[in-house]
Amino acid sequence: MGFGTGDSSSLMRELLRITGGCAVIDGGLATELESHGADLNDPLWSARCLIDSPHLIRKVHLDYLEAGANIIISASYQATIQGFESRGFSTHESEALLHRSVEIACEAREIFLKGYSKGSCDANENKLTSMKQPILVAASIGSYGAYLADGSEYSGDYGEAITKENLKDFHRRRFQVLAESGADLIVFETIPNKMEAQAYAELLEESNINIPAWFSFNSKDGVCTVSGDSIIECASIADSCNKVVAVGINCTPPRFIHGLILLIRKVTQKPILIYPNSGETYDASKKEWVASTGVSDEGFVSYIKKWQEAGASLIGGCCRTTPDTIRAISRTLFQEHSTPETSIA
C-alpha cells in the first residue's frame, strides 16, 4: 500500500488527506445480494454467499466502488468459524472461507482499478475524473449476537452466562485469521454493548498484529447503545485503544446520527465514522424489515452536510441502503472538493 507502516492511525490519516478530509464507506450488503437473487434465509445470512455464490459478493463490491466508495467491507460480518463448523465444515475450511471474504473484496478492487487504468471512469461523476480512487478493503467482524442469529445484536442481551472472557474466546481466532487476510483494516461492526467493546479492545491490545481497526456501535435512541449502555462510555473504550483509528455508529436510523456524533466527539479526537441504515425498522422476531418505515435516498442525503459539520469524516450506509445511496453521498461530499491526487490501494 505504500504507507501505514508506522503507527496504526497513519492509514486513516493518509486516506483522509488524499480525499480532502472526508471519505465514503460502502452500503448495505445483504439486501443488495438479495436483489441479485441470493437466498439469505439462513443462519449464516450474507456469509452463505461465500459458500455458494461468491461472484455475487464481488458484483456488489464492484457496484459500490463504481458508486464512489473509498472503503469496501468484506462479507464476513456473520461469518464465524463456529458458524461454518456447525454446517459441517472443518476448522481449516472455515478459516479459508473467512480468508476468502477478504480475497473477494481485494479482487473487486483490482478489477475496478484496472478499469480505471483503461479510462472507464464516468465523466458525469462529481468526485472522480481521471485519477484513481483511493480504496481500502476492510474485514468485517460482527458481534456475538450476529452469530446467534436470534436478533440479539439489536438488543445486546446475551444472558448472564456470557462474560467478557467468553466473548474474547469466541472472537479470538476469527480476528487473527481476518487480520492476516490481506485486509487494510478490521472493522468491528454493530457493537451492541460495552462488554463486547471491552473484549475487542483487549484482543487488539493483546495481539501482536499491527492492523488498524474501527469500532462502530448501534443505538436505539440516539443516546445509548441498543443494550442501554452509554455511547460516551463505549466511545471512550475505543478512544483508549491505540489500535482503534476511528469510532462511530452503524445500523442506526438517520434521525439519531447527529446527536450521536456530538456525544462521541466529547470523548475522542479520532475520526468519526457513520453508516446508518435506511431508517427502516427491523422485526427481529419475524426476521424481516417493516415496509415503508425508512427514508428515501434524497432524505438520507439531506442529513449529510449536517453530519459532516458535526464532525463525521467517514460516511456511508448500512442495511437497506444501496449503490444509489452511496453515489448520492459521494456526490454530496465531494461536490466542493477537487479530485484526489493519488491512490492508496
Short mmCIF file of C-alpha atoms in Angstrom, two decimals:
data_model
loop_
_atom_site.label_atom_id
_atom_site.label_comp_id
_atom_site.label_asym_id
_atom_site.label_seq_id
_atom_site.Cartn_x
_atom_site.Cartn_y
_atom_site.Cartn_z
CA MET A 1 0.00 0.00 0.00
CA GLY A 2 2.93 2.30 0.35
CA PHE A 3 2.09 3.75 3.76
CA GLY A 4 0.63 2.84 7.13
CA THR A 5 3.79 1.05 8.23
CA GLY A 6 4.24 3.26 11.29
CA ASP A 7 1.56 3.83 13.92
CA SER A 8 -1.87 2.39 13.18
CA SER A 9 -3.55 5.77 12.79
CA SER A 10 -1.40 6.72 9.79
CA LEU A 11 -3.59 4.66 7.46
CA MET A 12 -6.73 6.64 8.24
CA ARG A 13 -4.89 9.96 8.28
CA GLU A 14 -3.49 9.28 4.82
CA LEU A 15 -6.86 8.24 3.41
CA LEU A 16 -8.48 11.41 4.70
CA ARG A 17 -5.58 13.54 3.47
CA ILE A 18 -5.92 12.18 -0.04
CA THR A 19 -9.70 12.54 -0.09
CA GLY A 20 -9.72 16.07 1.27
CA GLY A 21 -10.88 15.27 4.80
CA CYS A 22 -13.88 13.05 4.11
CA ALA A 23 -14.24 9.54 2.69
CA VAL A 24 -17.07 7.25 1.61
CA ILE A 25 -17.91 3.87 3.15
CA ASP A 26 -19.94 1.39 1.11
CA GLY A 27 -23.59 0.48 1.76
CA GLY A 28 -25.77 -2.47 2.65
CA LEU A 29 -24.51 -5.89 1.55
CA ALA A 30 -27.22 -8.42 2.39
CA THR A 31 -30.14 -6.63 0.77
CA GLU A 32 -28.06 -5.99 -2.35
CA LEU A 33 -27.15 -9.68 -2.52
CA GLU A 34 -30.85 -10.48 -2.28
CA SER A 35 -31.61 -8.04 -5.08
CA HIS A 36 -29.22 -10.08 -7.25
CA GLY A 37 -31.04 -13.29 -6.44
CA ALA A 38 -29.24 -14.60 -3.34
CA ASP A 39 -31.29 -16.56 -0.81
CA LEU A 40 -30.16 -15.41 2.65
CA ASN A 41 -32.77 -17.24 4.69
CA ASP A 42 -30.02 -18.95 6.60
CA PRO A 43 -28.26 -18.54 9.98
CA LEU A 44 -25.11 -17.63 8.02
CA TRP A 45 -27.01 -14.77 6.34
CA SER A 46 -24.74 -12.97 3.82
CA ALA A 47 -21.87 -15.33 4.68
CA ARG A 48 -23.78 -18.09 2.94
CA CYS A 49 -22.76 -16.50 -0.36
CA LEU A 50 -19.12 -17.22 0.45
CA ILE A 51 -20.07 -20.86 0.01
CA ASP A 52 -22.44 -20.88 -2.94
CA SER A 53 -22.26 -17.55 -4.80
CA PRO A 54 -19.04 -15.58 -4.23
CA HIS A 55 -19.48 -13.97 -7.66
CA LEU A 56 -22.50 -12.07 -6.30
CA ILE A 57 -20.41 -10.67 -3.44
CA ARG A 58 -17.79 -9.48 -5.93
CA LYS A 59 -20.54 -7.88 -8.03
CA VAL A 60 -21.91 -5.94 -5.06
CA HIS A 61 -18.42 -4.74 -4.08
CA LEU A 62 -17.90 -3.52 -7.64
CA ASP A 63 -21.25 -1.75 -7.63
CA TYR A 64 -20.22 0.19 -4.54
CA LEU A 65 -16.80 1.04 -5.95
CA GLU A 66 -18.43 2.35 -9.10
CA ALA A 67 -20.73 4.43 -6.88
CA GLY A 68 -17.69 6.11 -5.31
CA ALA A 69 -16.91 4.12 -2.15
CA ASN A 70 -13.42 4.53 -0.68
CA ILE A 71 -13.87 1.67 1.80
CA ILE A 72 -15.50 -1.66 0.97
CA ILE A 73 -16.33 -4.07 3.77
CA SER A 74 -15.92 -7.83 3.42
CA ALA A 75 -18.78 -10.33 3.58
CA SER A 76 -17.57 -11.69 6.92
CA TYR A 77 -19.98 -9.91 9.28
CA GLN A 78 -21.84 -13.13 10.04
CA ALA A 79 -19.02 -15.46 9.02
CA THR A 80 -17.61 -17.27 12.03
CA ILE A 81 -15.56 -20.41 12.47
CA GLN A 82 -18.20 -21.72 14.86
CA GLY A 83 -20.99 -21.00 12.39
CA PHE A 84 -19.25 -22.74 9.50
CA GLU A 85 -18.33 -25.71 11.66
CA SER A 86 -21.98 -26.11 12.62
CA ARG A 87 -22.64 -26.57 8.89
CA GLY A 88 -20.12 -29.39 8.63
CA PHE A 89 -17.02 -27.51 7.54
CA SER A 90 -13.69 -28.30 9.17
CA THR A 91 -11.81 -25.67 11.13
CA HIS A 92 -9.37 -25.31 8.23
CA GLU A 93 -12.20 -24.91 5.70
CA SER A 94 -13.94 -22.40 7.96
CA GLU A 95 -10.81 -20.29 8.25
CA ALA A 96 -10.35 -20.47 4.48
CA LEU A 97 -13.87 -19.08 3.98
CA LEU A 98 -13.06 -16.17 6.29
CA HIS A 99 -9.90 -15.50 4.33
CA ARG A 100 -11.86 -15.78 1.08
CA SER A 101 -14.21 -12.99 2.14
CA VAL A 102 -11.31 -10.53 2.06
CA GLU A 103 -9.85 -12.00 -1.14
CA ILE A 104 -13.14 -11.35 -2.94
CA ALA A 105 -13.11 -7.70 -1.87
CA CYS A 106 -9.48 -7.35 -2.96
CA GLU A 107 -10.35 -8.93 -6.32
CA ALA A 108 -13.13 -6.39 -6.78
CA ARG A 109 -10.73 -3.55 -6.01
CA GLU A 110 -8.21 -4.90 -8.53
CA ILE A 111 -10.84 -5.28 -11.24
CA PHE A 112 -12.13 -1.79 -10.57
CA LEU A 113 -8.70 -0.15 -10.63
CA LYS A 114 -7.81 -1.95 -13.86
CA GLY A 115 -10.93 -0.47 -15.35
CA TYR A 116 -9.77 2.96 -14.22
CA SER A 117 -6.43 2.50 -15.90
CA LYS A 118 -8.33 1.84 -19.13
CA GLY A 119 -10.18 5.12 -18.79
CA SER A 120 -13.60 3.76 -17.88
CA CYS A 121 -14.41 6.48 -15.37
CA ASP A 122 -17.85 8.06 -15.69
CA ALA A 123 -17.31 11.65 -16.77
CA ASN A 124 -20.59 12.65 -15.14
CA GLU A 125 -19.40 11.83 -11.63
CA ASN A 126 -18.53 14.81 -9.44
CA LYS A 127 -15.88 13.12 -7.37
CA LEU A 128 -13.63 11.46 -9.89
CA THR A 129 -12.39 12.34 -13.34
CA SER A 130 -9.20 10.67 -14.44
CA MET A 131 -7.20 9.80 -11.32
CA LYS A 132 -7.51 6.60 -9.32
CA GLN A 133 -9.99 6.40 -6.47
CA PRO A 134 -8.32 5.66 -3.12
CA ILE A 135 -9.71 2.36 -1.85
CA LEU A 136 -9.29 0.39 1.36
CA VAL A 137 -10.55 -3.14 1.99
CA ALA A 138 -11.97 -3.65 5.48
CA ALA A 139 -12.54 -7.04 7.10
CA SER A 140 -15.83 -7.12 8.99
CA ILE A 141 -16.30 -8.70 12.39
CA GLY A 142 -19.90 -8.84 13.55
CA SER A 143 -20.99 -9.20 17.14
CA TYR A 144 -21.58 -12.42 19.03
CA GLY A 145 -25.27 -11.70 18.59
CA ALA A 146 -24.88 -11.84 14.81
CA TYR A 147 -23.54 -15.39 15.12
CA LEU A 148 -26.50 -16.35 17.30
CA ALA A 149 -28.84 -15.15 14.52
CA ASP A 150 -31.57 -14.52 17.07
CA GLY A 151 -31.78 -10.73 16.90
CA SER A 152 -29.62 -10.19 20.00
CA GLU A 153 -27.23 -7.98 18.02
CA TYR A 154 -30.12 -5.48 18.17
CA SER A 155 -30.56 -5.81 21.92
CA GLY A 156 -27.10 -6.66 23.26
CA ASP A 157 -28.72 -9.11 25.66
CA TYR A 158 -26.54 -12.22 25.65
CA GLY A 159 -27.72 -13.52 29.01
CA GLU A 160 -25.91 -13.59 32.34
CA ALA A 161 -23.85 -16.64 31.40
CA ILE A 162 -21.84 -14.76 28.76
CA THR A 163 -18.79 -12.93 30.09
CA LYS A 164 -16.12 -10.74 28.55
CA GLU A 165 -13.73 -13.68 28.55
CA ASN A 166 -16.31 -15.80 26.71
CA LEU A 167 -16.54 -13.13 24.03
CA LYS A 168 -12.76 -12.87 23.71
CA ASP A 169 -12.52 -16.64 23.29
CA PHE A 170 -15.29 -16.59 20.70
CA HIS A 171 -13.75 -13.84 18.56
CA ARG A 172 -10.00 -14.52 19.02
CA ARG A 173 -9.21 -16.92 16.18
CA ARG A 174 -11.59 -15.22 13.78
CA PHE A 175 -9.85 -11.91 14.46
CA GLN A 176 -6.43 -13.48 13.90
CA VAL A 177 -7.47 -15.01 10.56
CA LEU A 178 -9.01 -11.80 9.26
CA ALA A 179 -6.10 -9.68 10.49
CA GLU A 180 -3.75 -11.85 8.41
CA SER A 181 -6.01 -12.00 5.33
CA GLY A 182 -4.61 -9.02 3.44
CA ALA A 183 -7.25 -6.54 4.59
CA ASP A 184 -6.19 -2.96 5.23
CA LEU A 185 -8.13 -2.69 8.48
CA ILE A 186 -10.51 -4.58 10.75
CA VAL A 187 -14.00 -3.20 11.37
CA PHE A 188 -15.86 -4.27 14.50
CA GLU A 189 -19.43 -3.52 13.48
CA THR A 190 -22.83 -3.15 15.12
CA ILE A 191 -21.34 -3.44 18.62
CA PRO A 192 -24.39 -3.63 20.89
CA ASN A 193 -22.90 -3.29 24.36
CA LYS A 194 -19.92 -2.10 26.37
CA MET A 195 -18.79 -5.60 27.35
CA GLU A 196 -18.19 -6.63 23.74
CA ALA A 197 -16.33 -3.38 23.06
CA GLN A 198 -14.07 -4.12 26.01
CA ALA A 199 -13.48 -7.64 24.71
CA TYR A 200 -12.48 -6.29 21.29
CA ALA A 201 -10.18 -3.66 22.79
CA GLU A 202 -8.39 -6.25 24.90
CA LEU A 203 -7.99 -8.58 21.92
CA LEU A 204 -6.41 -5.76 19.94
CA GLU A 205 -4.06 -4.78 22.75
CA GLU A 206 -3.04 -8.38 23.43
CA SER A 207 -2.34 -9.24 19.79
CA ASN A 208 0.97 -8.82 18.02
CA ILE A 209 -0.82 -7.98 14.78
CA ASN A 210 -0.25 -4.44 13.57
CA ILE A 211 -3.51 -3.79 11.75
CA PRO A 212 -5.71 -0.78 12.49
CA ALA A 213 -9.35 -1.14 13.46
CA TRP A 214 -12.51 0.83 13.90
CA PHE A 215 -15.33 0.39 16.40
CA SER A 216 -18.88 1.02 15.27
CA PHE A 217 -21.81 0.86 17.71
CA ASN A 218 -25.53 0.70 17.10
CA SER A 219 -28.00 2.83 19.02
CA LYS A 220 -31.70 2.56 19.79
CA ASP A 221 -32.39 6.09 20.93
CA GLY A 222 -29.55 8.46 20.00
CA VAL A 223 -28.02 8.33 23.49
CA CYS A 224 -27.29 4.70 24.35
CA THR A 225 -26.32 1.54 22.53
CA VAL A 226 -29.12 -0.93 21.86
CA SER A 227 -28.25 -2.61 25.19
CA GLY A 228 -28.73 0.64 27.09
CA ASP A 229 -25.02 1.28 27.69
CA SER A 230 -23.80 4.87 27.40
CA ILE A 231 -22.47 5.77 23.96
CA ILE A 232 -19.98 8.08 25.66
CA GLU A 233 -18.62 5.22 27.79
CA CYS A 234 -18.42 2.92 24.76
CA ALA A 235 -16.68 5.53 22.63
CA SER A 236 -14.21 6.11 25.47
CA ILE A 237 -13.19 2.45 25.29
CA ALA A 238 -12.48 2.85 21.59
CA ASP A 239 -10.60 6.09 22.19
CA SER A 240 -8.33 4.47 24.78
CA CYS A 241 -7.26 1.65 22.44
CA ASN A 242 -4.23 2.63 20.36
CA LYS A 243 -5.10 0.29 17.50
CA VAL A 244 -8.54 1.84 17.02
CA VAL A 245 -8.21 4.56 14.38
CA ALA A 246 -11.85 5.63 14.07
CA VAL A 247 -15.04 5.27 16.07
CA GLY A 248 -18.68 5.74 15.26
CA ILE A 249 -22.13 4.39 14.58
CA ASN A 250 -23.74 2.00 12.11
CA CYS A 251 -27.10 0.26 11.59
CA THR A 252 -28.92 3.12 13.33
CA PRO A 253 -31.73 5.31 11.94
CA PRO A 254 -30.52 8.56 10.33
CA ARG A 255 -32.57 10.72 12.70
CA PHE A 256 -30.34 9.73 15.65
CA ILE A 257 -26.95 10.23 13.99
CA HIS A 258 -26.33 13.95 14.54
CA GLY A 259 -26.73 13.74 18.30
CA LEU A 260 -24.58 10.62 18.46
CA ILE A 261 -21.74 12.33 16.58
CA LEU A 262 -21.81 15.17 19.12
CA LEU A 263 -21.66 12.70 22.02
CA ILE A 264 -18.76 10.78 20.52
CA ARG A 265 -16.86 13.98 19.78
CA LYS A 266 -16.88 14.77 23.51
CA VAL A 267 -14.54 11.86 24.24
CA THR A 268 -12.36 11.38 21.16
CA GLN A 269 -10.39 13.26 18.56
CA LYS A 270 -10.19 10.18 16.33
CA PRO A 271 -12.08 10.31 13.03
CA ILE A 272 -15.80 9.69 13.44
CA LEU A 273 -17.49 7.29 11.06
CA ILE A 274 -21.20 6.88 10.49
CA TYR A 275 -23.05 4.49 8.24
CA PRO A 276 -26.72 4.47 9.21
CA ASN A 277 -29.37 2.13 7.95
CA SER A 278 -32.20 3.43 5.79
CA GLY A 279 -34.26 4.22 8.86
CA GLU A 280 -36.50 1.21 8.31
CA THR A 281 -37.49 -0.89 11.30
CA TYR A 282 -36.25 -4.48 11.57
CA ASP A 283 -38.56 -7.00 13.19
CA ALA A 284 -36.11 -9.44 14.80
CA SER A 285 -38.84 -11.97 15.65
CA LYS A 286 -40.01 -12.19 12.04
CA LYS A 287 -36.52 -11.56 10.64
CA GLU A 288 -37.79 -9.01 8.14
CA TRP A 289 -37.85 -5.26 7.55
CA VAL A 290 -41.09 -3.38 8.16
CA ALA A 291 -42.19 -1.78 4.91
CA SER A 292 -42.44 1.99 4.48
CA THR A 293 -40.65 2.91 7.68
CA GLY A 294 -37.47 4.41 6.21
CA VAL A 295 -36.32 7.46 4.30
CA SER A 296 -35.61 7.91 0.61
CA ASP A 297 -32.11 8.36 -0.77
CA GLU A 298 -32.89 12.06 -1.04
CA GLY A 299 -33.99 12.18 2.58
CA PHE A 300 -30.90 10.25 3.68
CA VAL A 301 -28.55 12.54 1.80
CA SER A 302 -30.24 15.64 3.19
CA TYR A 303 -28.54 14.83 6.51
CA ILE A 304 -25.02 14.56 5.09
CA LYS A 305 -23.80 18.13 5.42
CA LYS A 306 -25.14 18.38 8.95
CA TRP A 307 -23.33 15.17 9.91
CA GLN A 308 -20.13 16.41 8.31
CA GLU A 309 -20.36 19.75 10.09
CA ALA A 310 -20.89 17.93 13.41
CA GLY A 311 -17.61 16.06 12.92
CA ALA A 312 -18.18 12.93 10.82
CA SER A 313 -15.42 12.31 8.28
CA LEU A 314 -16.27 8.80 7.05
CA ILE A 315 -19.84 8.39 5.82
CA GLY A 316 -21.69 5.51 4.20
CA GLY A 317 -24.75 3.33 4.61
CA CYS A 318 -25.79 0.12 6.32
CA CYS A 319 -28.86 -2.11 5.98
CA ARG A 320 -31.26 -1.29 3.14
CA THR A 321 -29.01 1.37 1.61
CA THR A 322 -27.90 0.78 -1.99
CA PRO A 323 -25.26 1.85 -4.51
CA ASP A 324 -27.59 4.72 -5.41
CA THR A 325 -27.41 5.88 -1.79
CA ILE A 326 -23.62 5.73 -1.82
CA ARG A 327 -23.44 7.51 -5.16
CA ALA A 328 -25.55 10.32 -3.74
CA ILE A 329 -23.35 10.51 -0.63
CA SER A 330 -20.21 10.69 -2.76
CA ARG A 331 -21.62 13.47 -4.90
CA THR A 332 -22.71 15.42 -1.84
CA LEU A 333 -19.39 15.07 -0.02
CA PHE A 334 -17.15 15.80 -2.97
CA GLN A 335 -19.03 18.40 -4.96
CA GLU A 336 -16.85 21.06 -3.33
CA HIS A 337 -13.59 19.07 -3.33
CA SER A 338 -11.02 18.60 -6.04
CA THR A 339 -10.16 15.19 -7.42
CA PRO A 340 -7.82 13.04 -5.25
CA GLU A 341 -4.23 13.16 -6.36
CA THR A 342 -3.24 9.54 -5.94
CA SER A 343 -4.35 6.06 -4.97
CA ILE A 344 -3.67 4.25 -1.72
CA ALA A 345 -4.76 0.84 -2.96
#
